[in-house]
Amino acid sequence: DQQVKQNSPSLSVQEGRISILNCDYTNSMFDYFLWYKKYPAEGPTFLISISSIKDKNEDGRFTVFLNKSAKHLSLHIVPSQPGDSAVYFCAGAETSGSRLTFGEGTQLTVNP
Amino acid sequence: DTGVSQDPRHKITKRGQNVTFRCDPISEHNRLYWYRQTLGQGPEFLTYFQNEAQLEKSRLLSDRFSAERPKGSFSTLEIQRTEQGDSAMYLCASSPQYEQYFGPGTRLTVT
């Protein structure tokens, strides 16, 4: 039962352009969503989150959008930089402090 | 840097041996989590502590796996009688609320 799905295993964009990473979920009990970035041989690094009562949250170059009716969220990175090249995971949580359920990840490559 | 630390970073063991991993969370976080990640997949939840109490265990956590968090500080994850299928990255995270902060992980290879 894949509760969180990231359907694009990889994405390649040019430096300076927008990167859009997508995530779909099936669990209606998710109350909070998070995005993580992961470099090889390191643990995931928290990027940005959004509560289910909001539809947008912005932090610098990163913006997360939530469409609850479609059970879809997306992460926008603009402008994209080569240092953004990493695997990006979205995750859902049912309550504060509960387990995170992750998607499979999307490998983002930003070309100079 | 007072982030989450894990030890060892890498462990190679023969099938059938026992292994133990340690996680030191961010000091003010009372929640601690263990996840496992295999190639091409996202992290999968294993177990969760609030202070010293183990509040939730995944179906993934067979009887060969045990985790402790004595005194609500560091945590250990032990795998007994390791199998080749146990080869994975074992990640520890700590949290004040929703956001979880991960350590660098322990890469386990079972030969």
XYZ file of C-alpha atoms in Angstrom:
223
model
C 0.000 0.000 0.000
C 1.924 2.990 -1.320
C 0.378 5.900 0.561
C 2.768 8.469 -0.884
C 3.880 8.362 -4.505
C 6.388 10.381 -6.439
C 5.798 9.321 -10.008
C 8.849 10.958 -11.552
C 12.058 9.134 -10.633
C 14.144 11.926 -12.141
C 13.971 15.537 -13.306
C 16.560 17.603 -15.126
C 16.430 21.422 -15.341
C 18.705 24.255 -16.361
C 20.281 26.506 -13.769
C 18.113 29.548 -13.113
C 14.902 27.870 -14.241
C 12.086 26.552 -12.063
C 12.107 22.984 -10.723
C 8.725 21.454 -9.942
C 8.617 18.205 -8.010
C 5.300 16.427 -7.568
C 3.849 14.100 -4.974
C 0.499 12.332 -4.646
C -0.947 10.715 -1.544
C -3.867 8.440 -0.723
C -4.087 8.689 3.084
C -6.782 11.225 4.001
C -5.564 11.182 7.604
C -2.340 12.999 6.762
C -2.325 16.271 8.666
C 1.097 17.557 7.741
C 3.421 17.224 4.763
C 7.170 17.643 4.557
C 9.860 17.763 1.888
C 13.370 16.482 2.447
C 16.523 16.680 0.352
C 19.088 13.901 0.400
C 22.668 13.859 -0.847
C 24.480 10.524 -1.320
C 25.844 8.988 1.897
C 24.005 11.526 4.064
C 20.736 11.482 5.965
C 17.712 13.399 4.633
C 17.706 17.118 5.366
C 14.432 18.848 6.215
C 13.510 21.537 3.664
C 9.991 22.823 4.104
C 6.630 21.691 5.424
C 2.947 22.533 5.133
C -0.050 21.962 7.339
C -3.176 20.462 5.791
C -5.108 23.641 6.657
C -2.941 25.680 4.286
C -2.503 25.561 0.530
C 0.860 27.273 0.222
C 4.003 27.766 2.250
C 7.049 29.673 1.088
C 10.613 29.782 2.382
C 13.129 31.616 0.244
C 13.542 29.819 -3.074
C 11.289 26.949 -1.955
C 7.494 26.938 -2.119
C 5.229 24.006 -1.355
C 1.683 23.873 -2.704
C -1.033 21.575 -1.354
C -4.210 20.616 -3.207
C -6.212 18.584 -0.705
C -9.082 17.780 -3.040
C -6.652 16.258 -5.528
C -4.450 14.773 -2.768
C -1.471 16.357 -4.483
C 1.429 18.480 -3.375
C 4.301 20.028 -5.226
C 7.615 21.650 -4.400
C 8.762 24.602 -6.510
C 12.389 25.681 -6.476
C 13.143 28.960 -8.184
C 15.697 29.822 -9.321
C 17.259 26.356 -9.414
C 20.952 26.092 -8.606
C 23.457 23.281 -9.290
C 23.761 22.732 -5.513
C 20.071 21.767 -5.493
C 20.968 18.542 -7.326
C 19.897 15.798 -4.923
C 17.110 13.290 -4.280
C 13.929 14.938 -2.980
C 11.449 13.049 -0.823
C 7.964 14.090 0.168
C 6.441 12.670 3.344
C 3.127 12.748 5.170
C 2.337 12.605 8.907
C -1.029 11.877 10.521
C -0.399 13.771 13.741
C 2.325 15.754 15.428
C 5.076 13.358 16.392
C 3.765 10.404 14.420
C 5.724 8.383 11.893
C 6.545 9.874 8.509
C 5.462 8.004 5.387
C 7.813 8.765 2.517
C 7.535 8.622 -1.250
C 10.158 6.902 -3.381
C 12.034 10.101 -4.165
C 12.829 12.166 -7.270
C 16.404 12.716 -8.406
C 16.763 16.386 -9.375
C 19.686 17.387 -11.570
C 20.310 21.080 -12.152
C 22.621 21.647 -15.097
C 24.901 24.709 -15.170
C 27.076 21.246 15.592
C 24.539 19.556 17.866
C 22.682 17.558 15.217
C 21.705 13.906 15.345
C 24.719 11.585 15.384
C 24.901 7.884 14.584
C 27.602 5.325 15.185
C 29.047 3.479 13.374
C 28.656 5.043 9.932
C 29.405 1.747 8.227
C 29.148 -1.851 9.390
C 30.024 -5.004 7.471
C 29.016 -8.236 9.141
C 28.650 -11.885 8.279
C 25.227 -13.462 8.080
C 24.111 -14.757 11.456
C 26.053 -12.227 13.515
C 24.454 -9.665 15.822
C 24.945 -5.936 15.288
C 24.097 -2.888 17.393
C 23.787 0.716 16.236
C 23.697 3.846 18.372
C 21.861 7.129 17.864
C 22.343 10.338 19.829
C 19.439 12.728 19.186
C 19.348 16.497 19.419
C 19.403 17.009 23.178
C 16.152 18.944 23.594
C 14.100 16.550 21.405
C 12.063 14.002 23.321
C 10.953 12.019 20.262
C 13.309 9.588 18.517
C 12.649 7.491 15.429
C 14.363 4.696 13.525
C 13.901 4.220 9.781
C 15.425 1.874 7.209
C 16.200 2.851 3.628
C 17.076 0.606 0.723
C 18.277 1.639 -2.711
C 15.689 3.483 -4.765
C 13.185 3.712 -1.922
C 12.246 6.309 0.628
C 12.934 5.732 4.315
C 10.573 3.197 5.943
C 9.490 3.627 9.540
C 10.706 1.041 12.057
C 9.979 2.325 15.557
C 9.438 5.449 17.643
C 10.183 6.554 21.215
C 8.824 9.383 23.259
C 11.331 9.823 26.054
C 12.121 6.248 27.152
C 8.773 4.760 26.087
C 8.633 2.826 22.822
C 5.252 3.952 21.479
C 5.049 2.332 18.062
C 6.679 -0.507 16.141
C 6.283 -1.254 12.447
C 5.301 -4.648 11.066
C 8.717 -4.464 9.368
C 10.359 -4.882 12.762
C 10.720 -8.647 13.116
C 11.521 -10.364 16.399
C 15.205 -10.187 15.471
C 15.103 -6.395 15.844
C 15.031 -4.657 19.199
C 15.394 -1.016 20.107
C 15.914 0.705 23.422
C 16.149 4.235 24.686
C 17.255 4.048 28.308
C 16.732 7.246 30.291
C 15.204 8.908 27.243
C 18.528 10.000 25.804
C 20.495 7.948 23.238
C 18.961 4.926 21.553
C 20.295 1.592 20.336
C 18.976 -0.645 17.572
C 20.075 -4.271 17.687
C 19.654 -6.815 14.929
C 20.170 -10.444 15.933
C 21.095 -13.241 13.540
C 21.515 -10.852 10.622
C 20.302 -11.869 7.165
C 21.348 -10.549 3.766
C 17.978 -8.829 3.463
C 18.907 -6.660 6.447
C 21.466 -4.831 4.296
C 20.274 -1.222 4.194
C 20.871 2.282 5.525
C 19.534 2.628 9.072
C 18.491 6.192 9.836
C 17.743 7.795 13.161
C 15.766 11.010 13.546
C 14.676 13.195 16.425
C 11.857 15.681 16.603
C 10.326 18.427 18.713
C 6.968 18.252 16.859
C 6.233 17.495 13.187
C 9.634 18.104 11.615
C 12.063 15.238 12.038
C 15.801 15.817 11.834
C 17.863 12.926 10.576
C 21.334 11.702 11.371
C 23.826 10.587 8.705
C 22.753 6.950 8.946
C 24.533 3.640 9.472
C 25.167 1.635 6.294
C 24.849 -2.096 7.095
C 26.183 -4.701 4.686
C 25.520 -8.351 5.493
C 27.757 -10.762 3.585
